[in-house]
Amino acid sequence: MSTVDLSAKIPNNVGLKDDKRLMRALESWQPKFLDWWRETGPTDFNADQIYLRTAIGVGKGGWAHFDYVKMPEYRWGIFLADPVEHRKIHFGDHLGEAAWNEVPGEQRNRLRRLIVTQGDTEPASVEQQRLLGHTAPSIYDLRSLFQVNVEEGRHLWAMVYLLHTYFGADGREEAEALLQRRSGNADHPRILEAFNRPIETWVDFFCFTTFTDRDGKYQLASLAESGFDPLARTTQFMLTEEAYHMQTGENGVGRIIHRTGTLMKEGKDPRKEGALPLEIIQKYVNYWSSGSYDLFGGEDSTNAAEAFAAGLKGRYREGDGIYKDPKALNASYRLAVPEGGHMVEREIPLRRAMNALLLEAYAADCRRIVDRWNRDLKALGVDAQITLPSTRFHRYQGVYANQPFTPSGELIAREEWQKRKDEWLPSDADRKYVASLMKPVYELGKIANWISPPHQGVNDKPWDWEYVKFH
Amino acid sequence: MTDFQTHPDRYRHWRLSFDGPVARLEMAVNPTQTFAPGYELKLNSYDLGVDIELADAVQRIRFEHPEVRVVSVGSALDRVFCAGANIRMLAASSHPFKVNFCKFTNETRLSIEDSSRHSGIRWVAGLNGTTAGGGYELALACDEIYLVDDGNSAVSLPEVPLLGVLPGTGGLTRLVDKRKVRRDHADLFSTLIEGVKARRAQQWNLIDGSWPRSSFAEKVAARARELAQDLPERKAARGIRLAPVAGRAEGNTLAYEYVTLQVEPEKRVATLTVHGPRSKQPRTGAEYEQAGDRAWALQAFRELDDALLQLRFGHETVGVVRVQTRGDADAVLAVEKDLLAQRQHWLVNEIVLHMARVLRRLDLTARSLFAIVDAESCFTGALFEAALACDRIYMLDDAAGKVQVAIGPLANGALPMSHGLTRLQCRFLANPAHAARLALEQPRYDARSADEHGLVSVLADDIDWADTVRMAIEERASLSPDALTGMEASLRFGGPETCDSKIFARLSAWQNWIFTRPNATGDEGALVSYGKPTKARFDWRRT
């Protein structure tokens, strides 16, 4: 296993102390990162002691260490999964060739773009969530938020490491630009649209971590297959951390549903009790899942085909050998597309459908989450369900962009969509209602009325433990 | 038949609006309204249909809106200016169509630059987002280019690294010749698929400035207004209306009022006939405004323009064009004298500039052009310019001396070729004094004198005439079309070059070559492979 240098200014397992050039570059970027954190991170909590997990290694067990830390003093580090000896590229045109340890010249720009696009989402989500600390439903949840925030920060470090190490002056320039763009800023927006939407409430936050971070998982997973070995190893380790964020989301939404279900079972009106009616939860699920579908890009995409062909982005779990044809050359993909008010089937080469395939895997995963929520509702004896909207619903990217589909994927007239969209997506009134519930609960052992407490706490502590010590 | 006639009311891809001296031309390409089936015009990418509308808009701004001083070109799409020519469309098109499409888009861009140079209209491109390939080439045709600075939007010419071809609308030439971008910067820029963002784009002079997103639209509008204020106002100018130019198709003949295009497909020969004025023509600027698009000097040349486009796009195999004229030589000369005398009038100026553009379109038509000066001909003035545009001039040597040609008052610089010379200067490169004398004295010659003064390629008496002409045409039509295209383009433009002429020279040489090479359009070529699951494979040998 690789050695982790924890005593260094920047903890790492990439032998930073022996690479003076890279160390200088990263050490000069570090203060700018901290400035960014102080300016756009969860600013008002910088002085508080938070019980946080810090990555200290990449091994299966014991990779994380828990302790109180002030967030600006968090030890953001660079960790790559351990290398596999003699790794071969296992898909695309370079099938069977040795994986690259340096960036191949012809792939340089495409690879840089992939890394910048991925990297841009990491600080973006911290910016989107920066004010949520003021309305946390419990101390436990407050800690979860900050854990997500610092780890997104670490993911930014991971991408910046790649940019600094492999892309020279251009890479350094892009690394700076990652700190200059701002979520929702009219002049310097983040690259992807879902990362410019504000995350105003905790309901948004839990939906975001369920659906949007899960897109992150799938993007990272496809990059973890990459023929460019440093990228594969970086993203493999990021996936370990990302799993926590999705847990936060799934449990969060699950706890909201559980609270609502409990009230319904007791014959109470959730709204009167200051909780969330199921139909509002459904609308938030619709909004954030459809926004996350867009992050997969066009279903029919030459870019995706090229990234696959070049060995840069594989299919989900490509390395597990679950696909018959690792070149994906001979098959095609049937895509239903709207044409003149009807759906027609179009056949496209499989390689062009890589985004669609990844989206399919993602949607199946989301469906499993929704099923778990529904099982809980059923166990409570509530006769209602949450459904995951069709991947055609409410899209701004891809073949279904700006087309009037219902959540069940049925093409309808535009006027009808306009008329009914408030049934499906949060209306202004819904948002206002949800916002009205967002009152901080910072007393130990207490929790907001619209959400159930978690089953367990963090690191074997009880859920109502003092995870945050205010200064 | 391709319909090159349109009107702002029928635009599907552009929005044209006017606010005093500023016109706003917004690209809003409808993805489904394509010129041919099989592709979608995503992200403001364009095809011939889109460019026909742009050409129409440029023309209408010049003739219908003389009050316009500044045209602000932008996009109605969010974060996208224009993604360039549609690649699927190009990959699916025949070679002749591709080249003719590029040529047409070039001529439209040159018309933009022509209006800046000669009509006092300034063009401002406001690039609100992604600007790639032909999109950036459109911007390059404008006087000023502004790019939104949002840390993401870039200008790019990705043709070489992405498609294995060249930017087809003069992009490379305009970089180094027009904007004088340093050659190594141009080299870096032209091999970078993702392009260059605002800061570096400005350092390299790829753009003139940048503004943040929130103020971008407002700043571009302010710059347009500011430019308009600095330009002289056109007082009391009232535009004219351009009605569609309608050619009547009957069998293989396309007949307009003054122009006829007659095709003999089996011989691969066409006859293009232009008729002189048939009625009393306006004499002053005011009378021209009154006559509008019915004035001969405008209508006949609009018809000729359309006929040339029909020839290029509709009759790919026609190799030789017999260029004929009919009508009253004195009437033509009278029109031209008035045009020259009234040139300071905005409309007269536009008409002369238009005649010049149409004649340049003739110069740039890749068919063998033979002027046939026969007994009924009327090769006078601008119509004789058409003869001078031809590769050869055949003249009937009649005993009576009735067959004549005449140089007109516009020959002395009003109708320049794309490399800046008059057709007389180009013809007599070895003897500039002779060219100057002819332009100044504007003589009328019978066949013998015309020949003596170097204005005739082949002189034939009435016994030989029919056979000489027939054999020459048949022989010409049998030669390799590719070799002829190259030869004619080489011979037609002797002398110096300009940015305009270089664009076409490189189009017909390099782009023609690259487009047909397997590395671009072979089964595994880069253009063909674009969007396909497989990667391009190159023949690595350099020439």
PDB file of N, CA, C and O in Angstrom, chain A residues 93-94 106 109 112-113 170 173-174 181 186-191 193 196 300 302 305-306 309 328-329 346 349 351-352, chain B residues 40 42 79 88 148-152 162 191-195 197 199-200 212-215 529-535:
ATOM      1  N   ASP A  93     -11.121   1.940 -28.243  1.00  0.00           N
ATOM      2  CA  ASP A  93     -10.190   1.642 -29.333  1.00  0.00           C
ATOM      3  C   ASP A  93      -8.811   1.180 -28.842  1.00  0.00           C
ATOM      4  O   ASP A  93      -8.058   0.581 -29.582  1.00  0.00           O
ATOM      5  N   HIS A  94      -8.472   1.532 -27.601  1.00  0.00           N
ATOM      6  CA  HIS A  94      -7.146   1.174 -27.092  1.00  0.00           C
ATOM      7  C   HIS A  94      -7.180  -0.089 -26.237  1.00  0.00           C
ATOM      8  O   HIS A  94      -6.249  -0.331 -25.464  1.00  0.00           O
ATOM      9  N   GLU A 106      -2.771  13.563 -27.792  1.00  0.00           N
ATOM     10  CA  GLU A 106      -3.992  13.756 -28.573  1.00  0.00           C
ATOM     11  C   GLU A 106      -5.239  13.799 -27.692  1.00  0.00           C
ATOM     12  O   GLU A 106      -6.285  14.254 -28.113  1.00  0.00           O
ATOM     13  N   ASN A 109      -6.646  17.803 -24.473  1.00  0.00           N
ATOM     14  CA  ASN A 109      -7.703  18.800 -24.312  1.00  0.00           C
ATOM     15  C   ASN A 109      -8.997  18.185 -23.826  1.00  0.00           C
ATOM     16  O   ASN A 109      -9.681  18.744 -22.977  1.00  0.00           O
ATOM     17  N   ARG A 112      -8.634  17.249 -20.183  1.00  0.00           N
ATOM     18  CA  ARG A 112      -8.644  18.430 -19.333  1.00  0.00           C
ATOM     19  C   ARG A 112     -10.071  18.935 -19.152  1.00  0.00           C
ATOM     20  O   ARG A 112     -10.495  19.294 -18.066  1.00  0.00           O
ATOM     21  N   ARG A 113     -10.821  18.909 -20.253  1.00  0.00           N
ATOM     22  CA  ARG A 113     -12.201  19.364 -20.198  1.00  0.00           C
ATOM     23  C   ARG A 113     -13.027  18.487 -19.227  1.00  0.00           C
ATOM     24  O   ARG A 113     -13.806  18.990 -18.441  1.00  0.00           O
ATOM     25  N   ASP A 170      -1.542  25.393 -18.563  1.00  0.00           N
ATOM     26  CA  ASP A 170      -2.993  25.392 -18.811  1.00  0.00           C
ATOM     27  C   ASP A 170      -3.732  24.841 -17.604  1.00  0.00           C
ATOM     28  O   ASP A 170      -4.779  25.340 -17.212  1.00  0.00           O
ATOM     29  N   GLU A 173      -3.843  27.279 -14.808  1.00  0.00           N
ATOM     30  CA  GLU A 173      -4.812  28.331 -15.118  1.00  0.00           C
ATOM     31  C   GLU A 173      -6.249  27.850 -14.849  1.00  0.00           C
ATOM     32  O   GLU A 173      -7.063  28.556 -14.253  1.00  0.00           O
ATOM     33  N   GLU A 174      -6.521  26.616 -15.273  1.00  0.00           N
ATOM     34  CA  GLU A 174      -7.858  26.059 -15.039  1.00  0.00           C
ATOM     35  C   GLU A 174      -8.115  25.885 -13.544  1.00  0.00           C
ATOM     36  O   GLU A 174      -9.233  26.073 -13.076  1.00  0.00           O
ATOM     37  N   ARG A 181     -14.988  30.938 -10.701  1.00  0.00           N
ATOM     38  CA  ARG A 181     -16.411  30.829 -11.018  1.00  0.00           C
ATOM     39  C   ARG A 181     -17.209  30.719  -9.724  1.00  0.00           C
ATOM     40  O   ARG A 181     -16.699  30.263  -8.714  1.00  0.00           O
ATOM     41  N   ALA A 186     -24.150  35.590 -12.246  1.00  0.00           N
ATOM     42  CA  ALA A 186     -24.566  35.881 -13.625  1.00  0.00           C
ATOM     43  C   ALA A 186     -23.348  35.993 -14.542  1.00  0.00           C
ATOM     44  O   ALA A 186     -23.415  35.638 -15.716  1.00  0.00           O
ATOM     45  N   ASP A 187     -22.243  36.488 -14.031  1.00  0.00           N
ATOM     46  CA  ASP A 187     -21.079  36.725 -14.887  1.00  0.00           C
ATOM     47  C   ASP A 187     -20.094  35.570 -14.931  1.00  0.00           C
ATOM     48  O   ASP A 187     -19.439  35.348 -15.931  1.00  0.00           O
ATOM     49  N   HIS A 188     -19.965  34.870 -13.815  1.00  0.00           N
ATOM     50  CA  HIS A 188     -19.024  33.750 -13.793  1.00  0.00           C
ATOM     51  C   HIS A 188     -19.705  32.515 -13.244  1.00  0.00           C
ATOM     52  O   HIS A 188     -19.365  32.030 -12.178  1.00  0.00           O
ATOM     53  N   PRO A 189     -20.698  32.020 -13.974  1.00  0.00           N
ATOM     54  CA  PRO A 189     -21.455  30.884 -13.448  1.00  0.00           C
ATOM     55  C   PRO A 189     -20.618  29.609 -13.468  1.00  0.00           C
ATOM     56  O   PRO A 189     -19.609  29.529 -14.174  1.00  0.00           O
ATOM     57  N   ARG A 190     -21.053  28.637 -12.700  1.00  0.00           N
ATOM     58  CA  ARG A 190     -20.474  27.307 -12.795  1.00  0.00           C
ATOM     59  C   ARG A 190     -20.868  26.710 -14.138  1.00  0.00           C
ATOM     60  O   ARG A 190     -21.840  27.137 -14.764  1.00  0.00           O
ATOM     61  N   ILE A 191     -20.106  25.699 -14.576  1.00  0.00           N
ATOM     62  CA  ILE A 191     -20.263  25.223 -15.957  1.00  0.00           C
ATOM     63  C   ILE A 191     -21.622  24.545 -16.173  1.00  0.00           C
ATOM     64  O   ILE A 191     -22.298  24.794 -17.165  1.00  0.00           O
ATOM     65  N   GLU A 193     -25.557  23.652 -15.396  1.00  0.00           N
ATOM     66  CA  GLU A 193     -26.679  24.457 -14.914  1.00  0.00           C
ATOM     67  C   GLU A 193     -27.200  24.022 -13.534  1.00  0.00           C
ATOM     68  O   GLU A 193     -27.528  24.860 -12.705  1.00  0.00           O
ATOM     69  N   ASN A 196     -25.878  25.793 -10.671  1.00  0.00           N
ATOM     70  CA  ASN A 196     -26.125  27.226 -10.500  1.00  0.00           C
ATOM     71  C   ASN A 196     -27.460  27.486  -9.809  1.00  0.00           C
ATOM     72  O   ASN A 196     -27.807  28.620  -9.540  1.00  0.00           O
ATOM     73  N   ASP A 300     -27.970  11.090 -27.211  1.00  0.00           N
ATOM     74  CA  ASP A 300     -27.265  10.772 -28.452  1.00  0.00           C
ATOM     75  C   ASP A 300     -26.100  11.758 -28.541  1.00  0.00           C
ATOM     76  O   ASP A 300     -26.283  12.912 -28.863  1.00  0.00           O
ATOM     77  N   THR A 302     -22.041  12.557 -29.678  1.00  0.00           N
ATOM     78  CA  THR A 302     -20.765  12.224 -30.325  1.00  0.00           C
ATOM     79  C   THR A 302     -19.615  12.402 -29.346  1.00  0.00           C
ATOM     80  O   THR A 302     -18.634  11.679 -29.393  1.00  0.00           O
ATOM     81  N   ALA A 305     -19.342   9.358 -27.358  1.00  0.00           N
ATOM     82  CA  ALA A 305     -18.779   8.299 -28.191  1.00  0.00           C
ATOM     83  C   ALA A 305     -17.263   8.439 -28.262  1.00  0.00           C
ATOM     84  O   ALA A 305     -16.518   7.467 -28.151  1.00  0.00           O
ATOM     85  N   GLU A 306     -16.813   9.690 -28.429  1.00  0.00           N
ATOM     86  CA  GLU A 306     -15.371   9.906 -28.565  1.00  0.00           C
ATOM     87  C   GLU A 306     -14.641   9.627 -27.252  1.00  0.00           C
ATOM     88  O   GLU A 306     -13.543   9.064 -27.255  1.00  0.00           O
ATOM     89  N   ALA A 309     -14.453   5.887 -27.055  1.00  0.00           N
ATOM     90  CA  ALA A 309     -13.508   5.356 -28.038  1.00  0.00           C
ATOM     91  C   ALA A 309     -12.075   5.612 -27.584  1.00  0.00           C
ATOM     92  O   ALA A 309     -11.196   4.758 -27.702  1.00  0.00           O
ATOM     93  N   ALA A 328     -17.698  -1.959 -27.871  1.00  0.00           N
ATOM     94  CA  ALA A 328     -19.033  -1.403 -28.124  1.00  0.00           C
ATOM     95  C   ALA A 328     -19.184  -0.924 -29.566  1.00  0.00           C
ATOM     96  O   ALA A 328     -19.746   0.121 -29.840  1.00  0.00           O
ATOM     97  N   LEU A 329     -18.647  -1.708 -30.462  1.00  0.00           N
ATOM     98  CA  LEU A 329     -18.627  -1.272 -31.864  1.00  0.00           C
ATOM     99  C   LEU A 329     -19.786  -1.818 -32.670  1.00  0.00           C
ATOM    100  O   LEU A 329     -20.218  -1.215 -33.636  1.00  0.00           O
ATOM    101  N   ARG A 346     -35.544   5.547 -32.764  1.00  0.00           N
ATOM    102  CA  ARG A 346     -34.401   5.799 -33.629  1.00  0.00           C
ATOM    103  C   ARG A 346     -33.287   4.859 -33.171  1.00  0.00           C
ATOM    104  O   ARG A 346     -33.124   4.632 -31.983  1.00  0.00           O
ATOM    105  N   PRO A 349     -25.766   4.210 -33.101  1.00  0.00           N
ATOM    106  CA  PRO A 349     -24.659   3.328 -32.705  1.00  0.00           C
ATOM    107  C   PRO A 349     -24.479   3.370 -31.185  1.00  0.00           C
ATOM    108  O   PRO A 349     -24.614   4.428 -30.573  1.00  0.00           O
ATOM    109  N   ARG A 351     -22.044   3.388 -29.233  1.00  0.00           N
ATOM    110  CA  ARG A 351     -21.068   4.312 -28.659  1.00  0.00           C
ATOM    111  C   ARG A 351     -21.652   5.712 -28.459  1.00  0.00           C
ATOM    112  O   ARG A 351     -21.279   6.421 -27.539  1.00  0.00           O
ATOM    113  N   ARG A 352     -22.544   6.090 -29.351  1.00  0.00           N
ATOM    114  CA  ARG A 352     -23.142   7.420 -29.201  1.00  0.00           C
ATOM    115  C   ARG A 352     -24.148   7.451 -28.063  1.00  0.00           C
ATOM    116  O   ARG A 352     -24.589   8.511 -27.646  1.00  0.00           O
TER     117      ARG A 352
ATOM    118  N   GLU B  40     -30.062  17.685 -37.829  1.00  0.00           N
ATOM    119  CA  GLU B  40     -30.773  18.708 -37.069  1.00  0.00           C
ATOM    120  C   GLU B  40     -29.831  19.879 -36.850  1.00  0.00           C
ATOM    121  O   GLU B  40     -28.646  19.682 -36.601  1.00  0.00           O
ATOM    122  N   LYS B  42     -28.697  21.872 -34.514  1.00  0.00           N
ATOM    123  CA  LYS B  42     -28.601  22.185 -33.091  1.00  0.00           C
ATOM    124  C   LYS B  42     -27.642  23.348 -32.854  1.00  0.00           C
ATOM    125  O   LYS B  42     -26.737  23.581 -33.656  1.00  0.00           O
ATOM    126  N   ARG B  79     -26.381  31.356 -24.179  1.00  0.00           N
ATOM    127  CA  ARG B  79     -25.025  30.814 -24.073  1.00  0.00           C
ATOM    128  C   ARG B  79     -24.482  30.148 -25.334  1.00  0.00           C
ATOM    129  O   ARG B  79     -23.523  29.379 -25.279  1.00  0.00           O
ATOM    130  N   ARG B  88     -22.956  17.237 -39.637  1.00  0.00           N
ATOM    131  CA  ARG B  88     -23.661  16.092 -40.245  1.00  0.00           C
ATOM    132  C   ARG B  88     -24.088  16.434 -41.664  1.00  0.00           C
ATOM    133  O   ARG B  88     -24.025  15.617 -42.569  1.00  0.00           O
ATOM    134  N   VAL B 148     -18.511  37.305 -24.613  1.00  0.00           N
ATOM    135  CA  VAL B 148     -18.886  37.328 -23.202  1.00  0.00           C
ATOM    136  C   VAL B 148     -17.767  36.680 -22.383  1.00  0.00           C
ATOM    137  O   VAL B 148     -17.169  35.689 -22.788  1.00  0.00           O
ATOM    138  N   ASP B 149     -17.455  37.314 -21.269  1.00  0.00           N
ATOM    139  CA  ASP B 149     -16.409  36.788 -20.392  1.00  0.00           C
ATOM    140  C   ASP B 149     -17.094  36.130 -19.195  1.00  0.00           C
ATOM    141  O   ASP B 149     -17.437  36.800 -18.227  1.00  0.00           O
ATOM    142  N   ASP B 150     -17.302  34.825 -19.293  1.00  0.00           N
ATOM    143  CA  ASP B 150     -17.977  34.123 -18.195  1.00  0.00           C
ATOM    144  C   ASP B 150     -17.141  32.955 -17.715  1.00  0.00           C
ATOM    145  O   ASP B 150     -17.641  32.045 -17.071  1.00  0.00           O
ATOM    146  N   GLY B 151     -15.872  32.975 -18.057  1.00  0.00           N
ATOM    147  CA  GLY B 151     -14.995  31.895 -17.619  1.00  0.00           C
ATOM    148  C   GLY B 151     -15.222  30.596 -18.366  1.00  0.00           C
ATOM    149  O   GLY B 151     -14.620  29.583 -18.054  1.00  0.00           O
ATOM    150  N   ASN B 152     -16.078  30.625 -19.366  1.00  0.00           N
ATOM    151  CA  ASN B 152     -16.434  29.386 -20.044  1.00  0.00           C
ATOM    152  C   ASN B 152     -16.550  29.552 -21.564  1.00  0.00           C
ATOM    153  O   ASN B 152     -16.056  28.736 -22.322  1.00  0.00           O
ATOM    154  N   LEU B 162     -10.681  18.571 -35.216  1.00  0.00           N
ATOM    155  CA  LEU B 162     -11.914  17.821 -35.012  1.00  0.00           C
ATOM    156  C   LEU B 162     -12.368  17.094 -36.272  1.00  0.00           C
ATOM    157  O   LEU B 162     -12.870  15.981 -36.207  1.00  0.00           O
ATOM    158  N   THR B 191      -5.725  24.782 -33.739  1.00  0.00           N
ATOM    159  CA  THR B 191      -5.599  23.355 -33.446  1.00  0.00           C
ATOM    160  C   THR B 191      -6.171  23.024 -32.073  1.00  0.00           C
ATOM    161  O   THR B 191      -5.980  21.934 -31.557  1.00  0.00           O
ATOM    162  N   LEU B 192      -6.883  23.988 -31.505  1.00  0.00           N
ATOM    163  CA  LEU B 192      -7.422  23.806 -30.158  1.00  0.00           C
ATOM    164  C   LEU B 192      -8.937  23.647 -30.254  1.00  0.00           C
ATOM    165  O   LEU B 192      -9.657  24.620 -30.470  1.00  0.00           O
ATOM    166  N   ILE B 193      -9.408  22.413 -30.100  1.00  0.00           N
ATOM    167  CA  ILE B 193     -10.840  22.148 -30.293  1.00  0.00           C
ATOM    168  C   ILE B 193     -11.701  23.052 -29.431  1.00  0.00           C
ATOM    169  O   ILE B 193     -12.683  23.619 -29.875  1.00  0.00           O
ATOM    170  N   GLU B 194     -11.315  23.184 -28.164  1.00  0.00           N
ATOM    171  CA  GLU B 194     -12.186  23.929 -27.254  1.00  0.00           C
ATOM    172  C   GLU B 194     -12.056  25.441 -27.402  1.00  0.00           C
ATOM    173  O   GLU B 194     -12.844  26.183 -26.831  1.00  0.00           O
ATOM    174  N   GLY B 195     -11.072  25.886 -28.167  1.00  0.00           N
ATOM    175  CA  GLY B 195     -10.964  27.314 -28.442  1.00  0.00           C
ATOM    176  C   GLY B 195     -10.327  28.110 -27.326  1.00  0.00           C
ATOM    177  O   GLY B 195      -9.679  27.562 -26.437  1.00  0.00           O
ATOM    178  N   LYS B 197     -10.740  31.408 -24.545  1.00  0.00           N
ATOM    179  CA  LYS B 197     -11.691  32.233 -23.809  1.00  0.00           C
ATOM    180  C   LYS B 197     -11.297  33.704 -23.860  1.00  0.00           C
ATOM    181  O   LYS B 197     -10.218  34.061 -24.341  1.00  0.00           O
ATOM    182  N   ARG B 199     -10.108  36.271 -22.164  1.00  0.00           N
ATOM    183  CA  ARG B 199      -8.883  36.994 -21.814  1.00  0.00           C
ATOM    184  C   ARG B 199      -7.785  36.774 -22.865  1.00  0.00           C
ATOM    185  O   ARG B 199      -7.233  37.709 -23.432  1.00  0.00           O
ATOM    186  N   ARG B 200      -7.518  35.499 -23.149  1.00  0.00           N
ATOM    187  CA  ARG B 200      -6.465  35.229 -24.126  1.00  0.00           C
ATOM    188  C   ARG B 200      -6.916  35.626 -25.531  1.00  0.00           C
ATOM    189  O   ARG B 200      -6.100  36.075 -26.340  1.00  0.00           O
ATOM    190  N   PRO B 212     -18.690  41.037 -18.930  1.00  0.00           N
ATOM    191  CA  PRO B 212     -19.340  39.972 -18.171  1.00  0.00           C
ATOM    192  C   PRO B 212     -20.769  39.721 -18.633  1.00  0.00           C
ATOM    193  O   PRO B 212     -21.377  40.565 -19.294  1.00  0.00           O
ATOM    194  N   ARG B 213     -21.277  38.568 -18.282  1.00  0.00           N
ATOM    195  CA  ARG B 213     -22.574  38.141 -18.783  1.00  0.00           C
ATOM    196  C   ARG B 213     -23.707  39.105 -18.429  1.00  0.00           C
ATOM    197  O   ARG B 213     -24.545  39.432 -19.260  1.00  0.00           O
ATOM    198  N   SER B 214     -23.693  39.571 -17.173  1.00  0.00           N
ATOM    199  CA  SER B 214     -24.840  40.368 -16.723  1.00  0.00           C
ATOM    200  C   SER B 214     -25.002  41.660 -17.516  1.00  0.00           C
ATOM    201  O   SER B 214     -26.100  42.150 -17.687  1.00  0.00           O
ATOM    202  N   SER B 215     -23.887  42.219 -17.992  1.00  0.00           N
ATOM    203  CA  SER B 215     -24.003  43.496 -18.703  1.00  0.00           C
ATOM    204  C   SER B 215     -23.764  43.341 -20.197  1.00  0.00           C
ATOM    205  O   SER B 215     -23.737  44.325 -20.929  1.00  0.00           O
ATOM    206  N   SER B 529     -15.974  10.286 -40.173  1.00  0.00           N
ATOM    207  CA  SER B 529     -16.015   9.589 -38.885  1.00  0.00           C
ATOM    208  C   SER B 529     -16.634  10.431 -37.780  1.00  0.00           C
ATOM    209  O   SER B 529     -16.932   9.908 -36.711  1.00  0.00           O
ATOM    210  N   TYR B 530     -16.784  11.726 -38.034  1.00  0.00           N
ATOM    211  CA  TYR B 530     -17.297  12.568 -36.963  1.00  0.00           C
ATOM    212  C   TYR B 530     -18.676  12.062 -36.532  1.00  0.00           C
ATOM    213  O   TYR B 530     -19.564  11.877 -37.353  1.00  0.00           O
ATOM    214  N   GLY B 531     -18.825  11.828 -35.247  1.00  0.00           N
ATOM    215  CA  GLY B 531     -20.112  11.370 -34.731  1.00  0.00           C
ATOM    216  C   GLY B 531     -20.327   9.881 -34.884  1.00  0.00           C
ATOM    217  O   GLY B 531     -21.315   9.341 -34.439  1.00  0.00           O
ATOM    218  N   LYS B 532     -19.375   9.225 -35.545  1.00  0.00           N
ATOM    219  CA  LYS B 532     -19.508   7.774 -35.668  1.00  0.00           C
ATOM    220  C   LYS B 532     -18.729   7.129 -34.530  1.00  0.00           C
ATOM    221  O   LYS B 532     -17.862   7.745 -33.932  1.00  0.00           O
ATOM    222  N   PRO B 533     -19.035   5.870 -34.270  1.00  0.00           N
ATOM    223  CA  PRO B 533     -18.344   5.244 -33.141  1.00  0.00           C
ATOM    224  C   PRO B 533     -16.857   5.032 -33.383  1.00  0.00           C
ATOM    225  O   PRO B 533     -16.114   4.833 -32.438  1.00  0.00           O
ATOM    226  N   THR B 534     -16.441   5.061 -34.624  1.00  0.00           N
ATOM    227  CA  THR B 534     -15.019   4.781 -34.864  1.00  0.00           C
ATOM    228  C   THR B 534     -14.224   6.052 -35.100  1.00  0.00           C
ATOM    229  O   THR B 534     -14.750   7.057 -35.537  1.00  0.00           O
ATOM    230  N   LYS B 535     -12.965   5.939 -34.831  1.00  0.00           N
ATOM    231  CA  LYS B 535     -12.051   7.073 -34.959  1.00  0.00           C
ATOM    232  C   LYS B 535     -11.530   7.163 -36.386  1.00  0.00           C
ATOM    233  O   LYS B 535     -11.439   6.155 -37.079  1.00  0.00           O
TER     234      LYS B 535
END
